[in-house]
Amino acid sequence: MKILLIFFTFYLISAAVKYIDVIGYSGGSVLVDSGQFWYSNSVKYMAKLPEGRTIINDKKHDKWITEGRFTLFTQNKGNLMIYIRELKKHDAGKYRIWVNGQLSITMTLNVNEDSCCGVSETVNVNSAETASFNCKYSWNRRLARKIIFKTGNNIIYEVISTSNQQDQKERLSIYDTRQNLFTVIITAVTPDDGGVYLCGVWIYRHSYSYSIISTVHLHISNKLNVYKVNSYSGGRLMIKCEHPQYKTKLKYICKESDGCSERKSPGVQDEWMENGDVSLYNDTRAGVLMVFFRELKAADAGTYRCGVKQSDYTESFTELQLSVKHDAKYPNSMTESVYLGEEVNISCQFPEEHKVHFCKEDDNHICQNISSSKVTEMSGSSERNEERVVTVSISNVSVRDAGVYWCGAETRDTYLTFISLTTKIQLNLMMALIVRHEGESAEIICPYDSIYKSKPKSLCKGKCSTRDRNPLSETVREEKETKTDRLILKDNVTASVFTGSITALTAEDAGKYWCAVTLETELNYLHTHLMVIMNEELNLTKYEGDDVSIQCKHQDEDQKSFCKAHEASMCVKDGVSLETIRDDRFSFSDEASAGVFTVNITDLREEDSGIYWCGAHVTTKVILEVNKRASDRIITSCIFVTLLLMGASVLLLYKLGYIKTRDQHPSPDRTEMSGGEAFHAACDYENIRDVRHCLVVGTEETVLNSTAMRPTDSSDPHNTLYSKLQLPTNPSDGLLYASVHFQKHEESLSDAKETSNNEEVYCYYTTVRPHMSLN
């Protein structure tokens, strides 16, 4: 304080003091031309009296000194100017401004209240359009000179002024109504026209002058282009606004329906930031603002500006006319499952003819492009050919590939790229089915991406999402074990694998298990199925035509299975139990409250025999044996042997006809007897001889099969034809042969002259029964 008083004394002695009186209005500004030279090589001071509060102290600048709302500067004539902005009532009073060793000025400031002159105005206009704003003044200043200044780059300079009612200077015009209002018009504005304009009346005094100022902020927006953007309710939308010449400048998006008053912009560069229902990213390397609508709603439709702020009062933007449609087909959602290390093909369709975009959501649910995936386009599938189907192949799938994918249409132009995502794909990874018996132990091995080494992990059973997560246990962040009852969970961060071991398995342990990484939002990336085979088997023996009912346990309404296979693991594919039975004779009935379902099989057949697995995750082995009934076997055997012997009979008849022909045409081989000797007619027959025993089920009777005997007189080798009949060699085929009897009289044998005795000549075939066993 003493130092300040010394300075005051020094200046009062060394330099003449100049006195200035000015009037301003609360909320407005004053601009004073002191009429004194600037003296650029001298330091400047400014203080408020009488308390001597220092405002500017020991400052030396060539042309411009600013402290808060107070500014000292030199105008183009070299005079020292005093500018005080946004006046407040407590600003009223005396001020001392001095230039070291040169001059001292005492200024008295009066701050009045008047609605005419303290209003600041903001004007927004598009480039190449016409800007217009009004400046008010007090009625008693209606004859004063009207003047417009503009500020910028540490300078305030006069733009236009008039002492009459109007004046024009190139694109700028001024019109004074002389009714405490004048209008300023700027035609064909450019970005350079943006800035702060000071408008008011200029008041001249004997050795100084000043202006009572109101402020106008003129914002110039350069509209680069207009785009129509179509998307679908419930889908995702990515907008990329490109401004490569303004890489580090602030970028924003706003909605014109609210006057663009709420401008959304990323608070931090080169990082995704959430702002309401959108996420934003300012890519300073490419000069691109990315705006991601996480889930479109009908209310999101409207006109947007996506722009960059080039300066405080100039900006460039692209206009977006966003239409949000509702279509039952979009967004489409699907789930794909693939085993680790295999290849998955993802097919999705999208409307219109645009470039395909395929992306994967990150941990913040932002969907970004995947350039490494192979995308194969296919022909359109709709009737009007307005849709296309694409297939994306991801080979050698790893844990890093699990997650949510989106595909859709991409449209690119000079200043804008927009991507409408219409198909959501949840890609789940699977490990091989784990099959264990009741009482054994099971080990679930969960590999994970190394970027999640420091994140806690959990093994979840059933559902494992954020809202309905059912964790069995969570690991610590180091290589340690956590134990809960029969579960041991260990995280090996070195190998990027955590393992869950379950001992003494019970039916309750069976089910679907997820390997999860705990993030801000839950990440479930890998699952397997644990099938527990119950130790108690079910053995059933039935006969053909019977019915049978089999009860199966289940834990999940969606997991009920009855499968025929040699091994239980064959009944599960892609984590879903397969009902391999496709027969109307099989039916299901459910008793959900009891946790069981019943399989009913009617009209059993022998081919129904086999091993069945009943119950999906909790599985019971069922061995079903279906046998033929004894009566059915006998009937089948009789039919077969009848057909067999009928064939043999045809052969014999053919041979008998051949003998008759020989009798009509004698040959040296025929035996004849003269003198009434009897003729022994020859019989053609097959040698059938098989003695077997047949045990009939349910009886003690053993049937001895009869033998077919040929004639005892076989001395003439030319008189008898033999052909051997092959009987079934495998009695287990279950065939029973019925009796066949043939008889012929002598008059039917031949028309020869020789007579014979009255004995009947005949061939008699007895019953033939091959041995069989009926189990």
PDB file of C-alpha atoms in Angstrom, residues 568-698:
ATOM      1  CA  ALA A 568     -24.468 -90.070 -23.838  1.00  0.00           C
ATOM      2  CA  SER A 569     -22.190 -87.489 -25.461  1.00  0.00           C
ATOM      3  CA  MET A 570     -23.705 -88.312 -28.862  1.00  0.00           C
ATOM      4  CA  CYS A 571     -26.999 -86.813 -27.671  1.00  0.00           C
ATOM      5  CA  VAL A 572     -25.649 -83.259 -27.393  1.00  0.00           C
ATOM      6  CA  LYS A 573     -24.702 -81.044 -30.305  1.00  0.00           C
ATOM      7  CA  ASP A 574     -23.777 -77.334 -30.034  1.00  0.00           C
ATOM      8  CA  GLY A 575     -24.857 -77.366 -26.427  1.00  0.00           C
ATOM      9  CA  VAL A 576     -28.463 -78.331 -27.222  1.00  0.00           C
ATOM     10  CA  SER A 577     -29.929 -81.746 -26.498  1.00  0.00           C
ATOM     11  CA  LEU A 578     -31.157 -83.510 -29.608  1.00  0.00           C
ATOM     12  CA  GLU A 579     -34.386 -85.484 -29.634  1.00  0.00           C
ATOM     13  CA  THR A 580     -33.292 -88.046 -32.160  1.00  0.00           C
ATOM     14  CA  ILE A 581     -36.590 -89.920 -32.029  1.00  0.00           C
ATOM     15  CA  ARG A 582     -38.824 -89.006 -34.959  1.00  0.00           C
ATOM     16  CA  ASP A 583     -41.768 -91.389 -34.625  1.00  0.00           C
ATOM     17  CA  ASP A 584     -45.473 -90.816 -33.886  1.00  0.00           C
ATOM     18  CA  ARG A 585     -45.376 -93.766 -31.487  1.00  0.00           C
ATOM     19  CA  PHE A 586     -43.217 -91.643 -29.131  1.00  0.00           C
ATOM     20  CA  SER A 587     -44.885 -88.912 -27.049  1.00  0.00           C
ATOM     21  CA  PHE A 588     -43.942 -86.702 -24.099  1.00  0.00           C
ATOM     22  CA  SER A 589     -45.904 -85.637 -21.045  1.00  0.00           C
ATOM     23  CA  ASP A 590     -44.517 -83.133 -18.542  1.00  0.00           C
ATOM     24  CA  GLU A 591     -44.871 -82.870 -14.781  1.00  0.00           C
ATOM     25  CA  ALA A 592     -43.000 -79.622 -14.212  1.00  0.00           C
ATOM     26  CA  SER A 593     -43.774 -79.393 -10.496  1.00  0.00           C
ATOM     27  CA  ALA A 594     -42.234 -82.820  -9.905  1.00  0.00           C
ATOM     28  CA  GLY A 595     -39.189 -82.103 -12.060  1.00  0.00           C
ATOM     29  CA  VAL A 596     -39.846 -85.066 -14.317  1.00  0.00           C
ATOM     30  CA  PHE A 597     -41.212 -85.720 -17.772  1.00  0.00           C
ATOM     31  CA  THR A 598     -42.554 -89.021 -19.114  1.00  0.00           C
ATOM     32  CA  VAL A 599     -41.774 -90.665 -22.443  1.00  0.00           C
ATOM     33  CA  ASN A 600     -44.537 -92.931 -23.748  1.00  0.00           C
ATOM     34  CA  ILE A 601     -43.845 -95.506 -26.482  1.00  0.00           C
ATOM     35  CA  THR A 602     -46.746 -97.435 -28.008  1.00  0.00           C
ATOM     36  CA  ASP A 603     -46.805-100.515 -30.236  1.00  0.00           C
ATOM     37  CA  LEU A 604     -43.222-101.540 -29.493  1.00  0.00           C
ATOM     38  CA  ARG A 605     -41.157-103.114 -32.251  1.00  0.00           C
ATOM     39  CA  GLU A 606     -38.089-105.261 -32.142  1.00  0.00           C
ATOM     40  CA  GLU A 607     -36.018-102.461 -33.715  1.00  0.00           C
ATOM     41  CA  ASP A 608     -36.880-100.215 -30.749  1.00  0.00           C
ATOM     42  CA  SER A 609     -34.401-102.206 -28.696  1.00  0.00           C
ATOM     43  CA  GLY A 610     -31.274-100.325 -27.693  1.00  0.00           C
ATOM     44  CA  ILE A 611     -29.694 -97.832 -25.286  1.00  0.00           C
ATOM     45  CA  TYR A 612     -31.520 -94.601 -24.512  1.00  0.00           C
ATOM     46  CA  TRP A 613     -30.406 -91.533 -22.549  1.00  0.00           C
ATOM     47  CA  CYS A 614     -33.133 -89.880 -20.606  1.00  0.00           C
ATOM     48  CA  GLY A 615     -33.093 -86.370 -19.101  1.00  0.00           C
ATOM     49  CA  ALA A 616     -30.509 -84.078 -20.850  1.00  0.00           C
ATOM     50  CA  HIS A 617     -28.042 -82.675 -18.269  1.00  0.00           C
ATOM     51  CA  VAL A 618     -29.137 -85.101 -15.544  1.00  0.00           C
ATOM     52  CA  THR A 619     -29.102 -88.322 -17.514  1.00  0.00           C
ATOM     53  CA  THR A 620     -30.306 -91.833 -16.787  1.00  0.00           C
ATOM     54  CA  LYS A 621     -29.232 -94.775 -18.942  1.00  0.00           C
ATOM     55  CA  VAL A 622     -32.201 -96.827 -20.160  1.00  0.00           C
ATOM     56  CA  ILE A 623     -31.652-100.271 -21.732  1.00  0.00           C
ATOM     57  CA  LEU A 624     -34.754-101.399 -23.613  1.00  0.00           C
ATOM     58  CA  GLU A 625     -35.092-104.953 -25.011  1.00  0.00           C
ATOM     59  CA  VAL A 626     -38.083-105.762 -27.217  1.00  0.00           C
ATOM     60  CA  ASN A 627     -38.610-109.463 -28.091  1.00  0.00           C
ATOM     61  CA  LYS A 628     -40.899-111.234 -30.554  1.00  0.00           C
ATOM     62  CA  ARG A 629     -43.724-113.340 -29.159  1.00  0.00           C
ATOM     63  CA  ALA A 630     -43.538-117.246 -29.667  1.00  0.00           C
ATOM     64  CA  SER A 631     -46.745-117.392 -31.762  1.00  0.00           C
ATOM     65  CA  ASP A 632     -45.411-114.751 -34.084  1.00  0.00           C
ATOM     66  CA  ARG A 633     -42.249-116.738 -34.625  1.00  0.00           C
ATOM     67  CA  ILE A 634     -44.195-119.963 -35.454  1.00  0.00           C
ATOM     68  CA  ILE A 635     -46.455-118.231 -37.983  1.00  0.00           C
ATOM     69  CA  THR A 636     -43.499-116.603 -39.668  1.00  0.00           C
ATOM     70  CA  SER A 637     -41.604-119.893 -39.850  1.00  0.00           C
ATOM     71  CA  CYS A 638     -44.585-121.778 -41.334  1.00  0.00           C
ATOM     72  CA  ILE A 639     -45.065-119.246 -44.054  1.00  0.00           C
ATOM     73  CA  PHE A 640     -41.411-119.462 -44.964  1.00  0.00           C
ATOM     74  CA  VAL A 641     -41.208-123.280 -45.129  1.00  0.00           C
ATOM     75  CA  THR A 642     -44.460-123.430 -47.106  1.00  0.00           C
ATOM     76  CA  LEU A 643     -43.013-121.179 -49.730  1.00  0.00           C
ATOM     77  CA  LEU A 644     -39.817-123.196 -49.741  1.00  0.00           C
ATOM     78  CA  LEU A 645     -41.516-126.555 -50.275  1.00  0.00           C
ATOM     79  CA  MET A 646     -43.882-125.164 -52.876  1.00  0.00           C
ATOM     80  CA  GLY A 647     -40.818-124.272 -54.872  1.00  0.00           C
ATOM     81  CA  ALA A 648     -39.489-127.795 -54.413  1.00  0.00           C
ATOM     82  CA  SER A 649     -42.839-129.228 -55.561  1.00  0.00           C
ATOM     83  CA  VAL A 650     -42.740-127.295 -58.783  1.00  0.00           C
ATOM     84  CA  LEU A 651     -39.328-128.755 -59.450  1.00  0.00           C
ATOM     85  CA  LEU A 652     -40.567-132.312 -58.781  1.00  0.00           C
ATOM     86  CA  LEU A 653     -43.581-131.931 -61.038  1.00  0.00           C
ATOM     87  CA  TYR A 654     -41.314-130.775 -63.794  1.00  0.00           C
ATOM     88  CA  LYS A 655     -39.184-133.879 -63.342  1.00  0.00           C
ATOM     89  CA  LEU A 656     -42.222-136.183 -63.360  1.00  0.00           C
ATOM     90  CA  GLY A 657     -43.294-134.734 -66.634  1.00  0.00           C
ATOM     91  CA  TYR A 658     -39.881-135.439 -68.005  1.00  0.00           C
ATOM     92  CA  ILE A 659     -40.147-139.159 -67.028  1.00  0.00           C
ATOM     93  CA  LYS A 660     -43.530-139.451 -68.697  1.00  0.00           C
ATOM     94  CA  THR A 661     -42.013-138.178 -71.901  1.00  0.00           C
ATOM     95  CA  ARG A 662     -39.305-140.823 -71.737  1.00  0.00           C
ATOM     96  CA  ASP A 663     -41.951-143.559 -71.349  1.00  0.00           C
ATOM     97  CA  GLN A 664     -43.521-142.495 -74.627  1.00  0.00           C
ATOM     98  CA  HIS A 665     -40.123-142.530 -76.325  1.00  0.00           C
ATOM     99  CA  PRO A 666     -38.232-145.631 -75.197  1.00  0.00           C
ATOM    100  CA  SER A 667     -34.593-145.378 -74.748  1.00  0.00           C
ATOM    101  CA  PRO A 668     -31.856-147.811 -73.935  1.00  0.00           C
ATOM    102  CA  ASP A 669     -31.783-146.554 -70.451  1.00  0.00           C
ATOM    103  CA  ARG A 670     -35.374-147.583 -69.667  1.00  0.00           C
ATOM    104  CA  THR A 671     -35.991-150.901 -67.862  1.00  0.00           C
ATOM    105  CA  GLU A 672     -38.729-153.042 -69.473  1.00  0.00           C
ATOM    106  CA  MET A 673     -40.323-156.331 -68.394  1.00  0.00           C
ATOM    107  CA  SER A 674     -42.098-158.750 -70.741  1.00  0.00           C
ATOM    108  CA  GLY A 675     -44.740-161.271 -70.058  1.00  0.00           C
ATOM    109  CA  GLY A 676     -46.745-159.111 -67.848  1.00  0.00           C
ATOM    110  CA  GLU A 677     -43.991-158.306 -65.487  1.00  0.00           C
ATOM    111  CA  ALA A 678     -44.742-155.448 -63.357  1.00  0.00           C
ATOM    112  CA  PHE A 679     -43.383-152.021 -64.234  1.00  0.00           C
ATOM    113  CA  HIS A 680     -41.868-150.094 -61.416  1.00  0.00           C
ATOM    114  CA  ALA A 681     -42.686-146.490 -62.089  1.00  0.00           C
ATOM    115  CA  ALA A 682     -39.929-144.148 -61.099  1.00  0.00           C
ATOM    116  CA  CYS A 683     -40.505-141.193 -58.723  1.00  0.00           C
ATOM    117  CA  ASP A 684     -38.537-137.955 -59.107  1.00  0.00           C
ATOM    118  CA  TYR A 685     -37.977-136.458 -55.706  1.00  0.00           C
ATOM    119  CA  GLU A 686     -35.537-134.436 -53.703  1.00  0.00           C
ATOM    120  CA  ASN A 687     -33.531-135.909 -50.959  1.00  0.00           C
ATOM    121  CA  ILE A 688     -34.745-134.045 -47.863  1.00  0.00           C
ATOM    122  CA  ARG A 689     -33.390-135.215 -44.597  1.00  0.00           C
ATOM    123  CA  ASP A 690     -32.921-133.152 -41.523  1.00  0.00           C
ATOM    124  CA  VAL A 691     -33.627-134.312 -38.061  1.00  0.00           C
ATOM    125  CA  ARG A 692     -33.770-131.408 -35.585  1.00  0.00           C
ATOM    126  CA  HIS A 693     -35.351-130.789 -32.280  1.00  0.00           C
ATOM    127  CA  CYS A 694     -37.619-127.799 -31.689  1.00  0.00           C
ATOM    128  CA  LEU A 695     -38.095-126.556 -28.172  1.00  0.00           C
ATOM    129  CA  VAL A 696     -41.347-124.611 -27.869  1.00  0.00           C
ATOM    130  CA  VAL A 697     -41.191-121.816 -25.323  1.00  0.00           C
ATOM    131  CA  GLY A 698     -43.442-122.257 -22.390  1.00  0.00           C
TER     132      GLY A 698
END
